[in-house]
Amino acid sequence: MKARLASLAVVIGVWWWLSLGASSLGLPGPVQVVDALGRLMSSGRLMSALSVTLGSFAAGGTLAIVIGVPLGIFMGVRRSVGLAIDPVLTALYVMPFSAVIPLFVLWFGIDEMVRLAFIFTFTVPQVAIVCYQGAKSTPTTLVEVAKTYLATERQIFWKVILPYEVPFIFTSLRLGVGLAIQAMVVAELLIQSVRGLGFLLQFASAAFDLATVLGVILFIMLLGAGAVAVMQRIETSVAPWREGISADGGGSNV
Amino acid sequence: MSDPSPKIVVDHVTKIYRTRKRRDTFLGRFLPDLRPTIRELKAVDDVSLEITTGDFVAIIGPSGCGKTTVLRMMDGLIFPDSGEVRVNGTPVLGPRAECGFIFQDFGLYPWRTVIDNVAFGPELRGVPRNVRYELARKHIDLVGLKGFETSFPHQLSGGMQQRVGIARMLSAEPEIMLMDEPFGALDALTRRTMQFELIRILAAEGSATSVFVTHDLDEAILLADKVVIMSARPGRVKEIVNIPFARSERGEALLETSMFAELRHHLWLGVHAEQPL
Amino acid sequence: MGGLGRARRLVRPPFVAITLIVAGWWVLSLGQPRYVLPSPPEVLSRFWELTVTGGELWTALGLSMAALLIGGALAFAIGVPLGILMGSNRRVEQVAGPYVNAFYVSPVSALTVLFVYAFGIGLEPRIATVFVFCAPVIILTCLRGARETPRTMVEVARVFGASSAQVFLKTVVPHSVPYIVTATRLGLGRAIKGTVLAELVVSITGLGEMLSGFAHHFDTASLMATIFFLLILGQLLTSLLERFEVAVTPWRQLA
Ligand SMILES: Nc1ncnc2c1ncn2[C@@H]1O[C@H](COP(=O)(O)OP(=O)(O)OP(=O)(O)O)[C@@H](O)[C@H]1O
Ligand SMILES: [Mg+2]
């Protein structure tokens, strides 16, 4: 803890020193950045931009989870469906996703719809893959135990596969939230808008207001890291029995 | 109870496992599998056994000789390629209520507490909660786990976990108990304790028919009335050895008798001859 | 078993999925103007032109390669030693860990705006983007490799009288090798993503230029062909590197 605080102090110190000494760079110091952020906040511009941006994030992310989780579980339960869709999802997952933005803009315009669609298609593969792997990896013994007690298919699903899946679902939620935020930022950067955080960035950038640019970037990155940290907390606190079952698809994606 | 007709009949059973090698490259997953490579493995070859009501039968044999396979066919988890398994005179077409099964790796549900694990069978049958909990408590007491009802499996030691497995099987009130190396995952000391415990528990439960697989010769002699020795793969029945001890005699003292030593030597010769290196 | 099994062997499930997707796309494309949704054959013929007869996509890929390779190599050169150091030294991990983790989970694409500020719109901001995209995953994977070196392996070395440097070189580093290979694969995947993003946001060249150019001219067929090119490229590289991973570390069981 001490080491961490010390390193944070050093980082901020170096930044400060850079902003003072190398003024040719025009690098604003920590105080100026916080000040710029404060002004953005008190004028309400940050909040209104954030609410626009977070609106599409919430809609796209929720949709991705509502569809991705059941899809993944279904793939795990119906093996041929899983085998069929898995390569498609994997291919989507590894491709450089920002490439589809120009196409999506052609299809959906530059309004909320395109952000929602982008965040959704960006997030769904990862969510579904993690849930698929969870359902697929249900230990055969656990299923066989249920069979020896004459469980029906339906009972096996509700009493074995689904409970086993719970930690995987939470992992998929954490990864999904992380991805949705990344998608949100990419969408803000690549799609012309007149309202969201991306507009704020472009506006400040055009006015050569580097303090604001830095402030907004820091704010976005902290927001993303914070959201993932919160999800991680929830993930580890859920299900007291989860010791012994680990579920991590790992990785983030753009 | 003293019905002399066979409870379980294994009638000239052969089991062949077929595994297909899949091409698991990205493109391979799209392309047709024109000439699939199928590996066939004859696990069990023409095995016949008759197990009468109240018998306690142990199956021993070298690793991979098909002991588990035979046991799983008795419970209808898998099916023979030829021949037939009959329980109570009718062919086994799937798991049935008469049979309980104990798994080597316990197979406890990590998300269920001890009592919910034990009450699992009745729960599936739709038995109301208080009734099945009462049944479960009775068996939890019987296996000596009173006080651990609300623990999760990962909070218990290996021996305690298998006690939960036994209690879970007993709660379903099976006529036949099938056990696949029930104590195989336990350390030697715990295993010995559990063997005597099993004798005590089964005595308390009345005389069910039991079949268990083991690698532990002492365990086989200590618990079983008959020991089936299987030959190396493909598994066949090599010899059936009668164990002449009465139920009441079975205890620690038995381990020291010369009769026990003789039996153990006999079984060891039988298995050792088959053990592949 | 028999009939269905055979059918499944001849017509594999992924093939069915792709066929259904393409069929659905074709049907949808019938009622749409070409600039909204071209039909599969149109995209395929554009794909053919762009990759074989014309080959523009390869030229564009070549232009993209500089940023990708330099940024990726930098990330590798810094990330591997740093990751192993962090994994074997608690102090270093405590100090650097939070930042690496923050970069790993946060939307680093936001930094591109800053890079444009700092470096203009040439090659440098693209290199920087690729670097921040792939360094965290390389560092964290190598960190795991070093940290998960089994205690007994380290202790065996100690028992044989190894010095700290020897312990590090003979147990920690070899144990990390498979992780380094994995890190390369994951890093390369991220590097491609960073490259394309940088070419769209920072400076319009290479594949990014193709994408935005086609979009600008409403040449949707070419746009989709380029996207498929990237999709196939990503998949091909990933599965090639997975193969490579298995081949170079035959002793490893699982990643
Ligand atoms: N599901 C399966 N698919 C393919 N082969 C199998 C399968 N299950 C078992 N086998 C093979 O069949 C043979 C017999 O297996 P089985 O598990 O019945 O042996 P076992 O006597 O119980 O061995 P062990 O003492 O090691 O438990 C082994 O060679 C095993 O590899
Ligand atoms: Mg076995």
PDB file of C-alpha atoms and ligand atoms in Angstrom, chain B residues 67-69 104 180-181 213 215, ligand 2:
ATOM      1  CA  LYS B  67     -14.557 -52.388 -13.665  1.00  0.00           C
ATOM      2  CA  THR B  68     -16.114 -48.982 -13.881  1.00  0.00           C
ATOM      3  CA  THR B  69     -17.637 -49.915 -17.203  1.00  0.00           C
ATOM      4  CA  GLN B 104     -15.087 -41.932  -6.819  1.00  0.00           C
ATOM      5  CA  ASP B 180     -17.072 -47.013  -7.811  1.00  0.00           C
ATOM      6  CA  GLU B 181     -13.931 -46.874  -5.689  1.00  0.00           C
ATOM      7  CA  VAL B 213     -15.167 -51.554  -7.269  1.00  0.00           C
ATOM      8  CA  HIS B 215      -8.140 -51.415  -5.836  1.00  0.00           C
TER       9      HIS B 215
HETATM   10 MG    MG D   2     -12.588 -47.109 -12.720  1.00  0.00          MG
END
